[in-house]
One Martini backbone bead per residue (centre of mass of N, CA, C, O) as a GRO file, in nm:
protein
  245
    1MET     BB    1   0.097   0.036   0.022
    2GLN     BB    2   0.067   0.364  -0.024
    3ASP     BB    3   0.155   0.666   0.051
    4GLU     BB    4   0.051   0.947   0.175
    5PRO     BB    5  -0.034   1.168  -0.041
    6ILE     BB    6  -0.260   1.202  -0.311
    7PRO     BB    7  -0.249   1.394  -0.569
    8ASN     BB    8  -0.301   1.581  -0.817
    9ARG     BB    9  -0.251   1.622  -1.153
   10GLN     BB   10  -0.057   1.862  -1.132
   11THR     BB   11   0.164   1.716  -0.973
   12SER     BB   12   0.211   1.493  -1.181
   13ASP     BB   13   0.292   1.687  -1.415
   14SER     BB   14   0.559   1.792  -1.278
   15ILE     BB   15   0.724   1.545  -1.348
   16ASP     BB   16   0.729   1.578  -1.647
   17SER     BB   17   0.854   1.864  -1.651
   18ALA     BB   18   1.115   1.805  -1.495
   19ILE     BB   19   1.229   1.594  -1.690
   20LEU     BB   20   1.213   1.757  -1.951
   21ASN     BB   21   1.390   1.999  -1.854
   22SER     BB   22   1.643   1.827  -1.789
   23ILE     BB   23   1.684   1.741  -2.083
   24LEU     BB   24   1.691   2.027  -2.220
   25SER     BB   25   1.959   2.083  -2.016
   26ALA     BB   26   2.136   1.815  -1.983
   27ARG     BB   27   2.101   1.671  -1.682
   28ILE     BB   28   1.995   1.420  -1.837
   29LYS     BB   29   2.082   1.113  -1.948
   30PRO     BB   30   2.103   0.869  -2.143
   31GLY     BB   31   1.999   0.585  -1.950
   32ALA     BB   32   1.877   0.690  -1.710
   33ARG     BB   33   1.756   0.620  -1.403
   34LEU     BB   34   1.399   0.613  -1.285
   35GLY     BB   35   1.294   0.597  -0.978
   36GLU     BB   36   0.999   0.559  -0.824
   37SER     BB   37   1.066   0.599  -0.522
   38GLN     BB   38   1.235   0.858  -0.549
   39LEU     BB   39   1.016   1.030  -0.691
   40ALA     BB   40   0.799   1.002  -0.475
   41GLU     BB   41   0.968   1.141  -0.254
   42LEU     BB   42   1.040   1.407  -0.399
   43PHE     BB   43   0.711   1.473  -0.471
   44SER     BB   44   0.506   1.357  -0.268
   45VAL     BB   45   0.409   1.074  -0.393
   46SER     BB   46   0.289   0.821  -0.552
   47ARG     BB   47   0.374   0.560  -0.755
   48THR     BB   48   0.131   0.591  -0.936
   49ARG     BB   49   0.194   0.880  -1.030
   50VAL     BB   50   0.466   0.819  -1.149
   51ARG     BB   51   0.367   0.609  -1.356
   52GLU     BB   52   0.189   0.803  -1.514
   53ALA     BB   53   0.417   0.991  -1.603
   54MET     BB   54   0.589   0.776  -1.748
   55MET     BB   55   0.372   0.693  -1.958
   56ARG     BB   56   0.362   0.969  -2.095
   57LEU     BB   57   0.665   0.978  -2.173
   58GLU     BB   58   0.662   0.719  -2.339
   59ALA     BB   59   0.455   0.825  -2.556
   60ARG     BB   60   0.688   1.060  -2.629
   61GLY     BB   61   0.987   0.920  -2.630
   62ILE     BB   62   1.161   0.964  -2.344
   63VAL     BB   63   1.086   0.687  -2.221
   64HIS     BB   64   1.149   0.356  -2.070
   65VAL     BB   65   1.071   0.018  -2.001
   66SER     BB   66   1.215  -0.236  -1.792
   67PRO     BB   67   1.178  -0.536  -1.706
   68LYS     BB   68   1.242  -0.546  -1.358
   69ARG     BB   69   1.403  -0.241  -1.363
   70GLY     BB   70   1.252   0.005  -1.509
   71TRP     BB   71   1.317   0.340  -1.566
   72TYR     BB   72   1.433   0.512  -1.873
   73VAL     BB   73   1.612   0.699  -2.059
   74HIS     BB   74   1.625   0.744  -2.376
   75GLU     BB   75   1.807   0.572  -2.654
   76PRO     BB   76   1.872   0.667  -2.950
   77SER     BB   77   1.895   0.569  -3.252
   78THR     BB   78   2.012   0.630  -3.561
   79LYS     BB   79   1.738   0.603  -3.699
   80GLU     BB   80   1.585   0.791  -3.506
   81ALA     BB   81   1.750   1.042  -3.552
   82MET     BB   82   1.664   1.081  -3.849
   83GLN     BB   83   1.357   1.094  -3.787
   84VAL     BB   84   1.359   1.343  -3.606
   85TYR     BB   85   1.476   1.542  -3.816
   86ALA     BB   86   1.253   1.498  -4.025
   87ALA     BB   87   1.024   1.598  -3.842
   88ARG     BB   88   1.135   1.883  -3.791
   89ARG     BB   89   1.128   1.982  -4.078
   90ILE     BB   90   0.826   1.962  -4.120
   91VAL     BB   91   0.728   2.133  -3.880
   92GLU     BB   92   0.906   2.398  -3.909
   93PHE     BB   93   0.847   2.467  -4.199
   94GLY     BB   94   0.537   2.487  -4.174
   95LEU     BB   95   0.526   2.699  -3.951
   96LEU     BB   96   0.687   2.929  -4.099
   97LYS     BB   97   0.532   2.939  -4.373
   98THR     BB   98   0.242   3.006  -4.196
   99MET     BB   99   0.320   3.257  -4.073
  100THR     BB  100   0.255   3.549  -3.895
  101PRO     BB  101   0.290   3.848  -3.800
  102LEU     BB  102   0.447   4.008  -3.552
  103THR     BB  103   0.476   4.176  -3.288
  104ALA     BB  104   0.677   4.384  -3.121
  105VAL     BB  105   0.680   4.214  -2.864
  106GLN     BB  106   0.748   3.941  -2.998
  107LYS     BB  107   1.017   4.030  -3.125
  108GLN     BB  108   1.151   4.092  -2.849
  109VAL     BB  109   1.156   3.804  -2.747
  110LEU     BB  110   1.363   3.706  -2.955
  111ARG     BB  111   1.589   3.904  -2.884
  112ASP     BB  112   1.619   3.817  -2.588
  113HIS     BB  113   1.693   3.527  -2.646
  114LEU     BB  114   1.953   3.583  -2.810
  115ALA     BB  115   2.093   3.731  -2.576
  116GLU     BB  116   2.107   3.483  -2.392
  117GLU     BB  117   2.280   3.311  -2.575
  118LYS     BB  118   2.522   3.504  -2.591
  119ALA     BB  119   2.578   3.504  -2.283
  120ALA     BB  120   2.626   3.195  -2.255
  121ILE     BB  121   2.868   3.185  -2.442
  122ALA     BB  122   3.049   3.389  -2.286
  123ALA     BB  123   3.023   3.206  -2.011
  124GLY     BB  124   3.022   2.892  -2.072
  125ASP     BB  125   2.708   2.786  -2.044
  126ARG     BB  126   2.605   2.484  -2.136
  127GLN     BB  127   2.335   2.428  -1.997
  128THR     BB  128   2.183   2.686  -2.072
  129LEU     BB  129   2.236   2.668  -2.377
  130THR     BB  130   2.091   2.407  -2.436
  131TYR     BB  131   1.816   2.514  -2.358
  132LEU     BB  132   1.803   2.764  -2.549
  133MET     BB  133   1.836   2.616  -2.820
  134GLY     BB  134   1.566   2.461  -2.791
  135ASP     BB  135   1.370   2.701  -2.707
  136PHE     BB  136   1.362   2.862  -2.968
  137HIS     BB  137   1.163   2.672  -3.123
  138ILE     BB  138   0.936   2.679  -2.913
  139ARG     BB  139   0.893   2.986  -2.910
  140ILE     BB  140   0.784   3.014  -3.197
  141ALA     BB  141   0.530   2.845  -3.150
  142GLU     BB  142   0.417   3.027  -2.930
  143LEU     BB  143   0.403   3.289  -3.109
  144ALA     BB  144   0.204   3.142  -3.317
  145GLY     BB  145  -0.030   3.000  -3.138
  146ASN     BB  146   0.052   2.667  -3.125
  147PRO     BB  147   0.011   2.418  -2.897
  148ILE     BB  148   0.054   2.162  -3.063
  149VAL     BB  149   0.333   2.232  -3.183
  150THR     BB  150   0.470   2.289  -2.916
  151GLY     BB  151   0.451   1.998  -2.809
  152MET     BB  152   0.603   1.865  -3.041
  153LEU     BB  153   0.872   2.031  -3.001
  154GLN     BB  154   0.934   1.939  -2.718
  155ASN     BB  155   0.977   1.645  -2.789
  156LEU     BB  156   1.183   1.676  -3.026
  157THR     BB  157   1.394   1.838  -2.865
  158ALA     BB  158   1.450   1.631  -2.646
  159ARG     BB  159   1.542   1.412  -2.850
  160THR     BB  160   1.774   1.578  -2.971
  161ILE     BB  161   1.942   1.599  -2.710
  162LEU     BB  162   1.986   1.297  -2.676
  163ILE     BB  163   2.133   1.269  -2.943
  164SER     BB  164   2.368   1.468  -2.887
  165MET     BB  165   2.481   1.309  -2.636
  166LEU     BB  166   2.554   1.054  -2.821
  167TYR     BB  167   2.660   1.197  -3.129
  168GLN     BB  168   2.810   1.457  -3.027
  169SER     BB  169   3.142   1.566  -3.031
  170GLU     BB  170   3.057   1.871  -3.084
  171PHE     BB  171   2.988   2.213  -2.972
  172HIS     BB  172   2.826   2.449  -3.193
  173ALA     BB  173   2.719   2.729  -3.070
  174LEU     BB  174   2.770   2.964  -3.272
  175GLU     BB  175   2.638   2.833  -3.518
  176SER     BB  176   2.353   2.806  -3.394
  177HIS     BB  177   2.313   3.103  -3.325
  178GLU     BB  178   2.337   3.210  -3.616
  179GLY     BB  179   2.094   3.052  -3.720
  180HIS     BB  180   1.888   3.193  -3.539
  181CYS     BB  181   1.937   3.481  -3.639
  182ARG     BB  182   1.845   3.434  -3.931
  183ILE     BB  183   1.558   3.352  -3.866
  184ALA     BB  184   1.477   3.608  -3.704
  185GLU     BB  185   1.527   3.812  -3.932
  186ALA     BB  186   1.306   3.698  -4.120
  187ILE     BB  187   1.073   3.741  -3.922
  188GLU     BB  188   1.105   4.051  -3.887
  189ARG     BB  189   1.050   4.085  -4.221
  190ASP     BB  190   0.821   3.872  -4.303
  191ASP     BB  191   1.005   3.619  -4.422
  192PHE     BB  192   0.886   3.300  -4.417
  193ALA     BB  193   1.027   3.152  -4.646
  194ALA     BB  194   1.313   3.207  -4.544
  195ALA     BB  195   1.279   3.090  -4.261
  196ALA     BB  196   1.217   2.802  -4.354
  197ALA     BB  197   1.481   2.756  -4.512
  198LEU     BB  198   1.671   2.816  -4.267
  199SER     BB  199   1.573   2.580  -4.092
  200LEU     BB  200   1.685   2.360  -4.276
  201ARG     BB  201   1.978   2.449  -4.268
  202HIS     BB  202   2.014   2.426  -3.963
  203LEU     BB  203   1.942   2.121  -3.934
  204ASP     BB  204   2.161   2.023  -4.125
  205GLU     BB  205   2.404   2.125  -3.958
  206VAL     BB  206   2.343   1.965  -3.702
  207GLU     BB  207   2.333   1.678  -3.825
  208THR     BB  208   2.622   1.685  -3.948
  209GLY     BB  209   2.752   1.693  -3.645
  210LEU     BB  210   2.695   1.401  -3.641
  211ASP     BB  211   2.797   1.068  -3.515
  212LEU     BB  212   2.641   0.772  -3.629
  213THR     BB  213   2.895   0.569  -3.559
  214ARG     BB  214   2.857   0.586  -3.279
  215ARG     BB  215   2.902   0.412  -2.959
  216PRO     BB  216   2.782   0.385  -2.674
  217ASP     BB  217   2.907   0.382  -2.342
  218PRO     BB  218   2.774   0.202  -2.075
  219LEU     BB  219   3.053   0.266  -1.881
  220ALA     BB  220   3.130   0.568  -1.862
  221ASP     BB  221   3.055   0.660  -1.572
  222LEU     BB  222   3.210   0.436  -1.420
  223ARG     BB  223   3.485   0.487  -1.548
  224GLN     BB  224   3.511   0.779  -1.442
  225SER     BB  225   3.465   0.728  -1.137
  226LEU     BB  226   3.718   0.512  -1.126
  227SER     BB  227   3.955   0.582  -1.305
  228LEU     BB  228   4.072   0.343  -1.495
  229SER     BB  229   4.305   0.481  -1.658
  230SER     BB  230   4.479   0.523  -1.368
  231ILE     BB  231   4.482   0.217  -1.321
  232PRO     BB  232   4.692  -0.019  -1.262
  233ARG     BB  233   4.787  -0.308  -1.411
  234PRO     BB  234   4.853  -0.617  -1.373
  235PRO     BB  235   5.064  -0.839  -1.453
  236LEU     BB  236   5.120  -1.090  -1.657
  237SER     BB  237   5.132  -1.405  -1.679
  238ASN     BB  238   5.267  -1.658  -1.851
  239SER     BB  239   4.993  -1.801  -1.908
  240GLN     BB  240   4.844  -1.548  -2.017
  241LYS     BB  241   5.034  -1.488  -2.253
  242ARG     BB  242   4.988  -1.765  -2.406
  243THR     BB  243   4.658  -1.703  -2.445
  244MET     BB  244   4.711  -1.483  -2.628
  245PRO     BB  245   4.652  -1.371  -2.965
   0.00000   0.00000   0.00000
């Protein structure tokens, strides 16, 4: 029997949001285990509520359940990575192509966002910058006033960040920022055809920076924690040497 209190749906939804936001800012890595008991204690909810939140995130492709082991942050395959970028091209191109002129206040929102990106680059704040880079695309959907597309882009952006953590060898922050600036400039002058084309160019540049031949190291965190590279290995015995290929 689970401990009380059992909260309302809003509290349960906060679990979804907390996990999603942590992924968007790259604080949670692909493959990370999300324990039901720990989350229940952290959010002061029942495990039933945690399971409901996990099932919603699973339907969005953010987490998955492993039988008898629990919930884990999803690790996208290379095939899925290409599918996610293909989906983003379709959604973002269509959104920008059909966008209507923004108000002066809305345009200032974009300028302020780009200023935050620039400040994060100057400060070398990778975590904040990761969040801002993804949030730029979500912000455009919000300004367009389409909550359905906004939700779709939240999911796709979170999955893109999981992909980048697995397959991106270098973080080209300035290049991504400049891509955002070009898109925003086209939106500012109400040239939505150009903005749509620039969004495709931007996504192409980001996807090109992925190394889809890389294979994630499942022991990476443990290897780093134990500093295995710095631990001297015992010398091989004569019998071990003879059995080596």
